[in-house]
Amino acid sequence: NLLLNVSPTPSGALPPEQTERLDAIADWMDRNGESITGTTPGFEPWQWYGPSTRRGRTTYCHLLMRPYEHVTVRGVPIRHVTSIRELSTGTELHHTSRCSIVDLLINPDPIGELTVNVPEELVDPLATVIAVEFDGK
């Protein structure tokens, strides 16, 4: 549930400032709504510094604080990541992964961290959403 807390004027109309903000929220939801509706909690707080949600095999990372050129997600099965994209445009994002050499050599399913590059032209003024997709294994 989302409490918008709008305050109509005595005539029942919404003030222009509030309408403008509601329109901005509606536009953002049009582009990124799949990361909000019908989701469950995503990463644990130690894995990701901000809010995240999950639907099926996709975890959505919400980037609320700026500036950032890249972000890091920890404690993920790095060999099971199939794609990372900016949600509203679908643009694939360049990323790297790393884990300890020992895990990489002896563990068929190592846990590591992802570093995702976020180009400036994809930064959303409200909140950029990154979709991390896993293969489900």
C-alpha positions as a Markdown table, in Angstrom:
| # | Residue | x | y | z |
|---|---|---|---|---|
| 1 | Asn | 0.0 | 0.0 | 0.0 |
| 2 | Leu | 1.1 | 3.5 | -0.7 |
| 3 | Leu | -0.3 | 6.4 | 1.3 |
| 4 | Leu | 0.0 | 9.5 | -0.9 |
| 5 | Asn | -1.3 | 12.0 | 1.6 |
| 6 | Val | -2.7 | 14.5 | -0.8 |
| 7 | Ser | -4.7 | 17.5 | 0.4 |
| 8 | Pro | -7.5 | 18.8 | -1.8 |
| 9 | Thr | -8.4 | 22.4 | -1.9 |
| 10 | Pro | -11.9 | 23.5 | -0.6 |
| 11 | Ser | -13.2 | 23.0 | -4.1 |
| 12 | Gly | -12.0 | 19.4 | -4.1 |
| 13 | Ala | -9.3 | 19.9 | -6.7 |
| 14 | Leu | -5.7 | 18.9 | -6.0 |
| 15 | Pro | -3.1 | 21.7 | -6.0 |
| 16 | Pro | -0.9 | 21.8 | -9.1 |
| 17 | Glu | 2.2 | 21.0 | -7.1 |
| 18 | Gln | 0.6 | 17.7 | -5.8 |
| 19 | Thr | -0.7 | 16.8 | -9.3 |
| 20 | Glu | 2.8 | 17.3 | -10.7 |
| 21 | Arg | 4.3 | 15.0 | -8.1 |
| 22 | Leu | 1.6 | 12.4 | -8.6 |
| 23 | Asp | 2.2 | 12.5 | -12.4 |
| 24 | Ala | 6.0 | 12.0 | -11.7 |
| 25 | Ile | 5.2 | 8.9 | -9.6 |
| 26 | Ala | 2.8 | 7.6 | -12.2 |
| 27 | Asp | 5.4 | 8.0 | -15.0 |
| 28 | Trp | 8.1 | 6.3 | -12.8 |
| 29 | Met | 5.7 | 3.4 | -12.1 |
| 30 | Asp | 5.0 | 3.1 | -15.8 |
| 31 | Arg | 8.7 | 2.5 | -16.4 |
| 32 | Asn | 9.6 | 0.6 | -13.3 |
| 33 | Gly | 6.4 | -0.8 | -11.8 |
| 34 | Glu | 7.4 | -4.4 | -12.3 |
| 35 | Ser | 10.1 | -3.9 | -9.6 |
| 36 | Ile | 7.3 | -2.8 | -7.1 |
| 37 | Thr | 4.0 | -4.6 | -7.7 |
| 38 | Gly | 3.7 | -8.3 | -6.9 |
| 39 | Thr | 7.3 | -8.6 | -5.5 |
| 40 | Thr | 8.8 | -10.0 | -2.4 |
| 41 | Pro | 11.9 | -8.7 | -0.5 |
| 42 | Gly | 15.1 | -9.0 | -2.4 |
| 43 | Phe | 18.7 | -9.0 | -1.2 |
| 44 | Glu | 19.7 | -9.0 | 2.5 |
| 45 | Pro | 20.9 | -5.7 | 3.8 |
| 46 | Trp | 24.5 | -7.0 | 3.9 |
| 47 | Gln | 24.3 | -7.8 | 0.2 |
| 48 | Trp | 23.0 | -4.5 | -1.1 |
| 49 | Tyr | 23.1 | -1.0 | 0.5 |
| 50 | Gly | 19.5 | 0.0 | -0.5 |
| 51 | Pro | 16.1 | -1.4 | -1.1 |
| 52 | Ser | 15.6 | -4.4 | -3.3 |
| 53 | Thr | 12.7 | -6.5 | -4.4 |
| 54 | Arg | 12.4 | -9.9 | -6.1 |
| 55 | Arg | 10.0 | -11.5 | -8.6 |
| 56 | Gly | 10.8 | -15.0 | -9.8 |
| 57 | Arg | 14.4 | -15.2 | -11.0 |
| 58 | Thr | 14.9 | -11.4 | -11.1 |
| 59 | Thr | 16.1 | -9.2 | -8.2 |
| 60 | Tyr | 15.6 | -5.5 | -8.6 |
| 61 | Cys | 18.1 | -3.1 | -7.0 |
| 62 | His | 16.7 | 0.4 | -6.4 |
| 63 | Leu | 19.4 | 3.1 | -6.5 |
| 64 | Leu | 18.2 | 6.0 | -4.3 |
| 65 | Met | 21.4 | 7.8 | -3.5 |
| 66 | Arg | 23.7 | 9.5 | -5.9 |
| 67 | Pro | 26.3 | 10.1 | -7.2 |
| 68 | Tyr | 27.4 | 6.6 | -8.4 |
| 69 | Glu | 29.2 | 5.3 | -11.4 |
| 70 | His | 29.0 | 1.7 | -10.4 |
| 71 | Val | 27.3 | -0.3 | -7.6 |
| 72 | Thr | 28.2 | -3.6 | -5.9 |
| 73 | Val | 26.1 | -6.5 | -4.9 |
| 74 | Arg | 27.6 | -9.1 | -2.6 |
| 75 | Gly | 27.0 | -12.7 | -1.8 |
| 76 | Val | 25.5 | -13.8 | -5.1 |
| 77 | Pro | 26.0 | -17.0 | -7.1 |
| 78 | Ile | 28.1 | -15.3 | -9.8 |
| 79 | Arg | 27.9 | -18.1 | -12.3 |
| 80 | His | 24.1 | -18.0 | -12.3 |
| 81 | Val | 23.7 | -14.4 | -13.3 |
| 82 | Thr | 22.3 | -14.4 | -16.9 |
| 83 | Ser | 21.9 | -10.6 | -17.4 |
| 84 | Ile | 21.9 | -7.2 | -15.7 |
| 85 | Arg | 19.9 | -4.4 | -17.2 |
| 86 | Glu | 18.6 | -1.0 | -16.4 |
| 87 | Leu | 14.9 | -1.7 | -16.0 |
| 88 | Ser | 13.1 | 1.3 | -17.6 |
| 89 | Thr | 15.1 | 1.1 | -20.9 |
| 90 | Gly | 16.1 | -2.5 | -20.9 |
| 91 | Thr | 19.7 | -1.5 | -21.6 |
| 92 | Glu | 22.2 | -4.2 | -20.7 |
| 93 | Leu | 24.7 | -3.0 | -18.2 |
| 94 | His | 28.4 | -3.9 | -18.2 |
| 95 | His | 29.4 | -5.8 | -15.1 |
| 96 | Thr | 32.2 | -7.8 | -13.6 |
| 97 | Ser | 32.2 | -10.5 | -11.0 |
| 98 | Arg | 34.8 | -11.7 | -8.5 |
| 99 | Cys | 35.3 | -14.2 | -5.8 |
| 100 | Ser | 38.2 | -15.8 | -4.0 |
| 101 | Ile | 40.5 | -17.8 | -6.2 |
| 102 | Val | 40.1 | -20.9 | -4.0 |
| 103 | Asp | 36.3 | -20.7 | -4.4 |
| 104 | Leu | 36.6 | -20.2 | -8.1 |
| 105 | Leu | 38.9 | -23.3 | -8.5 |
| 106 | Ile | 37.2 | -25.8 | -6.2 |
| 107 | Asn | 33.6 | -24.7 | -5.9 |
| 108 | Pro | 31.4 | -25.3 | -8.9 |
| 109 | Asp | 29.0 | -22.7 | -7.6 |
| 110 | Pro | 31.0 | -19.9 | -6.0 |
| 111 | Ile | 29.5 | -17.0 | -4.2 |
| 112 | Gly | 31.0 | -13.7 | -5.0 |
| 113 | Glu | 30.2 | -10.1 | -5.8 |
| 114 | Leu | 29.1 | -8.2 | -8.8 |
| 115 | Thr | 30.2 | -4.7 | -9.8 |
| 116 | Val | 27.7 | -3.0 | -12.2 |
| 117 | Asn | 28.6 | 0.1 | -14.2 |
| 118 | Val | 25.8 | 2.6 | -14.3 |
| 119 | Pro | 26.2 | 5.1 | -17.2 |
| 120 | Glu | 25.2 | 8.7 | -16.4 |
| 121 | Glu | 22.7 | 8.7 | -19.3 |
| 122 | Leu | 20.7 | 5.9 | -17.6 |
| 123 | Val | 20.4 | 7.6 | -14.2 |
| 124 | Asp | 16.8 | 8.2 | -13.3 |
| 125 | Pro | 16.2 | 11.5 | -11.3 |
| 126 | Leu | 13.9 | 9.7 | -8.9 |
| 127 | Ala | 15.3 | 6.2 | -8.6 |
| 128 | Thr | 17.3 | 4.1 | -11.1 |
| 129 | Val | 16.3 | 0.4 | -11.0 |
| 130 | Ile | 18.7 | -2.4 | -12.0 |
| 131 | Ala | 17.3 | -5.8 | -12.8 |
| 132 | Val | 19.7 | -8.7 | -12.0 |
| 133 | Glu | 18.5 | -12.0 | -13.6 |
| 134 | Phe | 19.5 | -15.4 | -12.4 |
| 135 | Asp | 19.2 | -18.7 | -14.3 |
| 136 | Gly | 17.3 | -20.3 | -11.4 |
| 137 | Lys | 19.7 | -23.1 | -10.6 |
